Coordinates of C-alpha atoms in Angstrom, one line a residue:
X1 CA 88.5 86.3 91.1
X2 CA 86.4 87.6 94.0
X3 CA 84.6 90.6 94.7
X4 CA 86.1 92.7 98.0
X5 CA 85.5 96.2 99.3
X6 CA 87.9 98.4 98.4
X7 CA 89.1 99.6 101.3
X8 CA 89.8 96.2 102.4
X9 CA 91.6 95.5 98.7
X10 CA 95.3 96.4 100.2
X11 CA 97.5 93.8 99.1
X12 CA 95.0 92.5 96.8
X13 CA 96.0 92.4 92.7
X14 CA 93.6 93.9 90.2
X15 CA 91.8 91.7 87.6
X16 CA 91.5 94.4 85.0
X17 CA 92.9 98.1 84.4
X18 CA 90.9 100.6 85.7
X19 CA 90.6 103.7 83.8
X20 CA 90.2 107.2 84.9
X21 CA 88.5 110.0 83.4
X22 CA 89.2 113.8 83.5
X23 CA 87.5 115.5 80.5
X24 CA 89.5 117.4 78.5
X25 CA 92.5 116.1 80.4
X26 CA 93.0 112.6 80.2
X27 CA 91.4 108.9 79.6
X28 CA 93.6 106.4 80.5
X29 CA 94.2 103.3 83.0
X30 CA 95.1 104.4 86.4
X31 CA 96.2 101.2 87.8
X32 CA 96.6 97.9 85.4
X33 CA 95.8 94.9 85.8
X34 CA 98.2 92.8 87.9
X35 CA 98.8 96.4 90.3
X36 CA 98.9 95.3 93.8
X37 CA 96.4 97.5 95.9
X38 CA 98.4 99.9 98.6
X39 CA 97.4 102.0 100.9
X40 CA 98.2 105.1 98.9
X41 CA 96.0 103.9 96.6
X42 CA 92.5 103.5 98.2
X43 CA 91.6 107.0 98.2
X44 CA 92.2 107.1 94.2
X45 CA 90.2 104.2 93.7
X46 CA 87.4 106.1 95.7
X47 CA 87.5 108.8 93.3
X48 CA 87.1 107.2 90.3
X49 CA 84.0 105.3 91.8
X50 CA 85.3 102.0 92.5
X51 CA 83.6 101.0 96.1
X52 CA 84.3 97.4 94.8
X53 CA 86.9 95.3 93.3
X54 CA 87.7 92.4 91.1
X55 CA 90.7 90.9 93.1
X56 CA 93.1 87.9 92.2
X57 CA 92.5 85.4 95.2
X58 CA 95.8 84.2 96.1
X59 CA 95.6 80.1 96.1
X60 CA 97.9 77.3 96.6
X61 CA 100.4 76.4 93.5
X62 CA 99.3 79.6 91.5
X63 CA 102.0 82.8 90.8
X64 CA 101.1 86.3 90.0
X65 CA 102.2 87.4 86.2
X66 CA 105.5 89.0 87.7
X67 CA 106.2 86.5 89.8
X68 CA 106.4 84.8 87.0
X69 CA 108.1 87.6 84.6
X70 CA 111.0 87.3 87.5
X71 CA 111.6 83.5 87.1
X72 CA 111.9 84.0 83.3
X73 CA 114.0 86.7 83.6
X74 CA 116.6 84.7 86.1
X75 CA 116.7 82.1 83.3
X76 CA 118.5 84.8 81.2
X77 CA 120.4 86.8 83.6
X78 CA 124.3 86.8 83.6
X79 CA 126.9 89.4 84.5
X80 CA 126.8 92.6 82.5
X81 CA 123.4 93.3 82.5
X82 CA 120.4 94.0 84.7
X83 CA 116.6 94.1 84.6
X84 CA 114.1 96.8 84.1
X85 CA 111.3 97.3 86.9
X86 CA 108.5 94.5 86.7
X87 CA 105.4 96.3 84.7
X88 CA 102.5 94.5 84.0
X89 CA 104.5 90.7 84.2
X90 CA 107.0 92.2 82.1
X91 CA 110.7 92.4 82.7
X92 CA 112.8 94.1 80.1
X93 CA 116.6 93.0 80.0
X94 CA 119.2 95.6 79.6
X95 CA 123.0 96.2 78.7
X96 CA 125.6 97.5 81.5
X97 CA 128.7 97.3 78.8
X98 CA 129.4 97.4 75.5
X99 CA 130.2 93.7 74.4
X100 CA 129.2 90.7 72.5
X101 CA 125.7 89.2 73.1
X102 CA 125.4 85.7 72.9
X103 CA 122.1 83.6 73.2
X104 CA 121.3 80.1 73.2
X105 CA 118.9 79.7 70.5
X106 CA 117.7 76.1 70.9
X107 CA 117.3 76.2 74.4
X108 CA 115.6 79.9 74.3
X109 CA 112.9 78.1 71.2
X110 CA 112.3 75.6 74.1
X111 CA 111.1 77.8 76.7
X112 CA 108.7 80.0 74.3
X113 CA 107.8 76.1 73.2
X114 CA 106.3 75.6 76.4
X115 CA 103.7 78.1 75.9
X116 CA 101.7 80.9 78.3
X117 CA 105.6 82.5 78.5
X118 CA 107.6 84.3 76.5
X119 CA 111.2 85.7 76.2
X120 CA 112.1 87.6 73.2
X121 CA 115.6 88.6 72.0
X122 CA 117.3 90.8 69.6
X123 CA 120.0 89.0 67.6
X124 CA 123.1 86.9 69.2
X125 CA 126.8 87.3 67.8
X126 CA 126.0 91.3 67.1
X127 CA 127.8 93.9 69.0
X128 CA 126.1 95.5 71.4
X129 CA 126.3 99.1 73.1
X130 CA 126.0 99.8 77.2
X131 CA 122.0 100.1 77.6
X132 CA 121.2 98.3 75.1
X133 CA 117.9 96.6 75.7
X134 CA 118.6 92.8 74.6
X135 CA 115.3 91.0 75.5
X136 CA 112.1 91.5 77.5
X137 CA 110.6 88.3 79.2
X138 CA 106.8 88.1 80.7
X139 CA 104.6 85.3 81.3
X140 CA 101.2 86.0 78.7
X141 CA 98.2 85.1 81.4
X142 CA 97.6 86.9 84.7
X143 CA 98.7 84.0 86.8
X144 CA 100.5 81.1 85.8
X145 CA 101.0 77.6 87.3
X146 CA 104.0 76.9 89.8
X147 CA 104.9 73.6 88.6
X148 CA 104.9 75.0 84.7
X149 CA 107.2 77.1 86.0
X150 CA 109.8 75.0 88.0
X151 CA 109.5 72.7 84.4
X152 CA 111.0 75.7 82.7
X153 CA 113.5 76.1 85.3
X154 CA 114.2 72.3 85.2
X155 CA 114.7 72.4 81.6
X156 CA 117.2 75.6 81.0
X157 CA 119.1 74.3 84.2
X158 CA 121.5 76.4 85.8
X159 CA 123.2 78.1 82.6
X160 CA 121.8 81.7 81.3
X161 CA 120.3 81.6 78.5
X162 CA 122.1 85.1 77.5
X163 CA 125.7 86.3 77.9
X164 CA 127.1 89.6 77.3
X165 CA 131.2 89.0 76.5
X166 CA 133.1 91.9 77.2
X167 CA 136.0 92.9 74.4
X168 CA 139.6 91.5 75.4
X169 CA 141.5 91.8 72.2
X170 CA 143.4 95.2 72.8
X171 CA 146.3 95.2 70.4
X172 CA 146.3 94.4 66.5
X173 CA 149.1 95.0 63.4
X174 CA 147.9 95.1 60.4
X175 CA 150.4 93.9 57.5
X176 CA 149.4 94.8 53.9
X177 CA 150.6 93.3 50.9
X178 CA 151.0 93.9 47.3
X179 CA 153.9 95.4 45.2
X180 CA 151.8 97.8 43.9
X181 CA 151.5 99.4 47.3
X182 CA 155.0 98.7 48.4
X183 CA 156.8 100.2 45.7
X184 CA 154.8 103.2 45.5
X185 CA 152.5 103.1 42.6
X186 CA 149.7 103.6 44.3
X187 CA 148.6 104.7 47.9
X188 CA 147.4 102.4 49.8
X189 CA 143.7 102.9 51.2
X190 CA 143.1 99.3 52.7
X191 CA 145.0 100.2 56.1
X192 CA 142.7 103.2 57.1
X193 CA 139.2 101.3 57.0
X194 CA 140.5 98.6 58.8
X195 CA 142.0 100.6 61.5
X196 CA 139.0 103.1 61.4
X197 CA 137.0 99.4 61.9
X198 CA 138.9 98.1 64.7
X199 CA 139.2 101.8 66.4
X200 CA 135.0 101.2 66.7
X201 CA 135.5 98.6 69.2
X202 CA 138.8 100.0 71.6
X203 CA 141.6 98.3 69.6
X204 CA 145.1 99.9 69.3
X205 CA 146.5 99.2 66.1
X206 CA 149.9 99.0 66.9
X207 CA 151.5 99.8 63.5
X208 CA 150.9 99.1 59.7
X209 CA 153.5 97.1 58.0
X210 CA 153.7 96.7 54.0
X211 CA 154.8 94.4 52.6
X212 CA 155.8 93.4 48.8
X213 CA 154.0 89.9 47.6
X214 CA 156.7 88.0 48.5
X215 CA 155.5 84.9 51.1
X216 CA 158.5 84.8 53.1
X217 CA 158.0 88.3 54.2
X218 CA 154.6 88.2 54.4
X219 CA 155.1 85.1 57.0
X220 CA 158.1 87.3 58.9
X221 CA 155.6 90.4 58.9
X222 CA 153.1 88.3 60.7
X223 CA 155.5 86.8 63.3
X224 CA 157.6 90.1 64.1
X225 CA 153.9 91.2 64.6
X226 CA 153.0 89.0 67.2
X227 CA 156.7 89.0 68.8
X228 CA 155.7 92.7 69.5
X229 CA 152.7 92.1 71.2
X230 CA 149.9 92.3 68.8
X231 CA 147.2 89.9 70.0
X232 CA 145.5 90.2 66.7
X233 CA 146.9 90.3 63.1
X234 CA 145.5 91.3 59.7
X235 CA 147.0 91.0 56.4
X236 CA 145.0 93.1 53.7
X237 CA 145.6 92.1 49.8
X238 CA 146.6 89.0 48.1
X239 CA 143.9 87.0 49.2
X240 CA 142.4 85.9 45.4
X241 CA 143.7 83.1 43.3
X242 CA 145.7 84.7 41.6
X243 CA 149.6 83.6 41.3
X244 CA 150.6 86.9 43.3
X245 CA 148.5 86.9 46.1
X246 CA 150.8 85.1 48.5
X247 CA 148.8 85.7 51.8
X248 CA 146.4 82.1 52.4
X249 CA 150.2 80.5 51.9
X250 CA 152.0 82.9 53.8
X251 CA 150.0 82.3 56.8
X252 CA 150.0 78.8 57.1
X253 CA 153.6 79.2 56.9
X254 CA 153.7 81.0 60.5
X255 CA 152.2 77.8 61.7
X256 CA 149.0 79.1 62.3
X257 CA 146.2 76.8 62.2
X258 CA 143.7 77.8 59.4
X259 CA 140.0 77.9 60.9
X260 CA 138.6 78.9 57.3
X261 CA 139.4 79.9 54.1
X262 CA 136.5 80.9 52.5
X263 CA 133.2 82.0 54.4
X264 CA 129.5 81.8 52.6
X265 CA 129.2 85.5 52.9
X266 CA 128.6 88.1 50.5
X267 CA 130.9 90.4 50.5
X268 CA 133.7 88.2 51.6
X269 CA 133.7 85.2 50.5
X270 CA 137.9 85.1 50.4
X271 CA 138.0 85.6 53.9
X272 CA 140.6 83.7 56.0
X273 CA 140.9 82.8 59.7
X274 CA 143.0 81.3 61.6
X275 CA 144.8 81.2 64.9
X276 CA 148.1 80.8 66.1
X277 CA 149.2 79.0 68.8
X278 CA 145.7 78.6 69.7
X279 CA 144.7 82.5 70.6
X280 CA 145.8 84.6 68.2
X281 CA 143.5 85.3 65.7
X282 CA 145.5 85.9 62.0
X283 CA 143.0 87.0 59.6
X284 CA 143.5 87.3 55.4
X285 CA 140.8 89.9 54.4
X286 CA 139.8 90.3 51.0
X287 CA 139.5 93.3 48.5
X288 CA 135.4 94.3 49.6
X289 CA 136.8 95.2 53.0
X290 CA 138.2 98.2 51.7
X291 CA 135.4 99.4 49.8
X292 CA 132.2 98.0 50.7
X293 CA 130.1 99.4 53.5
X294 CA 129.7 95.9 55.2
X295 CA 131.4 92.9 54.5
X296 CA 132.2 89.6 56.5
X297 CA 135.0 91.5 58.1
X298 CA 131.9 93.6 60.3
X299 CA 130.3 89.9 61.2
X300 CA 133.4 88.6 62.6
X301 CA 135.3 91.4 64.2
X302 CA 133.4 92.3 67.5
X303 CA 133.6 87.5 67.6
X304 CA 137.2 87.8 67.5
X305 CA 137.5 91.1 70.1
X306 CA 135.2 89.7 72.4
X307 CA 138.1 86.4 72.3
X308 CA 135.5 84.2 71.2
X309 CA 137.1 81.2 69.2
X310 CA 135.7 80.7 66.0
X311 CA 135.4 76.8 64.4
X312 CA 134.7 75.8 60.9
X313 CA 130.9 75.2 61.9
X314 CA 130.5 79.1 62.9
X315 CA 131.8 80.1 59.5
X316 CA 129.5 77.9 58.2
X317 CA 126.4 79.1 59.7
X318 CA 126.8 82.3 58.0
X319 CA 125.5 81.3 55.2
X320 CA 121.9 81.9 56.2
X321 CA 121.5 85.8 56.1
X322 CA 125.1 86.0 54.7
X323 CA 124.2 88.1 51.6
X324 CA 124.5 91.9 52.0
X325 CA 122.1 93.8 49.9
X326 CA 124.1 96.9 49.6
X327 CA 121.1 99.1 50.2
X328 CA 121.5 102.5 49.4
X329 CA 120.8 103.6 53.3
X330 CA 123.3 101.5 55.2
X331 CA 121.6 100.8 58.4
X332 CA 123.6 97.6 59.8
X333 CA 123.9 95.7 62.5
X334 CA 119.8 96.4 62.3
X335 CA 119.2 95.0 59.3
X336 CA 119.1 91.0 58.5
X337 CA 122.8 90.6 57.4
X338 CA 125.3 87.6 59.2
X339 CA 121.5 86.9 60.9

């Protein structure tokens, strides 16, 4: 720091806020610290009685907070999404679209790892609204080190940290099963929340089709769906062990190539995915789709709109925050389930 006249501070950053007082009006900070003194301001700093000020001295390898704020947000930009105005070293990051946001966890640890920095994120793999506001980034002192900063950058490298994937998946079918169902007995009320679910994110469903537990037309339901043009199927009912629930059998019979059966989620643990030929995501969803509020049907949904291609391994991470507890207020996806 070093001590300047004000009105030769222009250009200058403040040290420390400096507060203003109007009785019975206000008592706050006029300017923060890390403002950069303007012409416009002078007068004002006149009026509150500040004929001298503490100024940052600008020196050789050394950045100013939002100088630094801006690097850490470039490690995190990508398309669909854009930054808030620098306050204070802090940059805020917000949504243009509605999408899927993904982060990179480990390398995101390794930047807060590094210390006097900071980027914090709200969850990846959760669907995401236009203006959402996904992470804010500053650096924690009032300057910072170049070279700490070009480490950072050396370490993240040229790939964001954050991505925002837009949904794809346009068109689904949904094929339920169950004799029970098909022959009348009883009306069917699987079909509705799954196409009230998939409504949420812009998907057409083009038709329902049921089907009696029969595999062979449970596998023909699924193929006549894709031959139309669905570019996602779901098949609702059949999915237990018991000897009439043909689905798990019937899809592998289209050829598809089963990701999953069986996820480490609560509700859902009888969930099936799979793909066939390689894009097309064929999903067996189990009884608690129809019923409870959120099930693993909710975590993997806006994965399989956004065309993201799930593995064994992604399944399998759900384990940790995979339990739902059914509280009485529902207030997913900000709560800690699929997290």
């Amino acid at each position: 720091m070093k001590l300047i006249d004000t009105e030769k501070a222009v250009g200058h950053v403040l040290c420390h806020d400096l507060t203003q007082i109007v009785p019975g009006v206000t008592k706050d900070a006029v300017f923060r610290k890390g403002h950069v003194v303007t012409e416009e301001d002078i007068p004002v700093l006149l009026s509150i009685g500040k004929e001298h000020l503490y100024v940052w001295e600008k020196t050789e390898g050394m950045l100013h907070e939002d100088e630094g704020a801006k690097i850490l947000y470039d490690l995190c930009k990508n398309d669909h999404m854009h930054p808030s105005e620098i306050k204070e070293g802090k940059v805020e990051i917000i949504s243009d679209i509605d999408g899927l946001l993904k982060i990179d966890k480990e390398r995101l640890y390794q930047v807060n790892a590094m210390g006097d920095m900071m980027i914090a994120t709200i969850h990846g793999n959760m669907p995401i609204k236009k203006g959402t506001k996904i992470a804010g980034t500053r650096v924690i002192p009032l300057i910072i080190e170049e070279e700490r900063m070009k480490k950072v950058q050396e370490l993240v490298g040229e790939k964001p940290l954050m991505e925002i994937l837009p949904y794809v998946k346009k068109t689904a079918v949904v094929v339920t099963t169950g004799s029970e169902v098909f022959k009348g007995r009883i009306e069917d009320k699987f079909g509705p929340v799954v196409k009230r679910k998939l409504e949420e994110f812009g998907v057409e469903v083009l038709y329902q089709k049921i089907v009696d537990d029969c595999q062979e037309d449970i596998t023909n339901a699924i193929l006549k769906a894709i031959e139309d043009g669905a570019e996602m199927v779901f098949c609702t009912g059949g999915m237990s062990v018991d000897p009439d629930d043909r689905t798990p059998g019937a899809i592998k019979a289209t050829g598809a190539d089963i990701v999953a059966y069986g996820a480490p989620v609560l509700p859902g643990a009888m969930f099936l995915v799979s793909y066939y030929n390689g894009e097309i995501p064929v999903c067996g969803l189990p009884g608690c789709v129809m019923y409870a509020k959120r099930t693993i049907f909710d975590l993997v949904l806006p994965r399989l709109v956004a065309g993201e291609k799930l593995t064994f391994e992604d399944m399998a991470q759900y384990g940790h925050g995979g339990l739902c507890m059914n509280c009485p207020v529902c207030t997913y996806p900000n709560c800690g389930f699929g997290k």
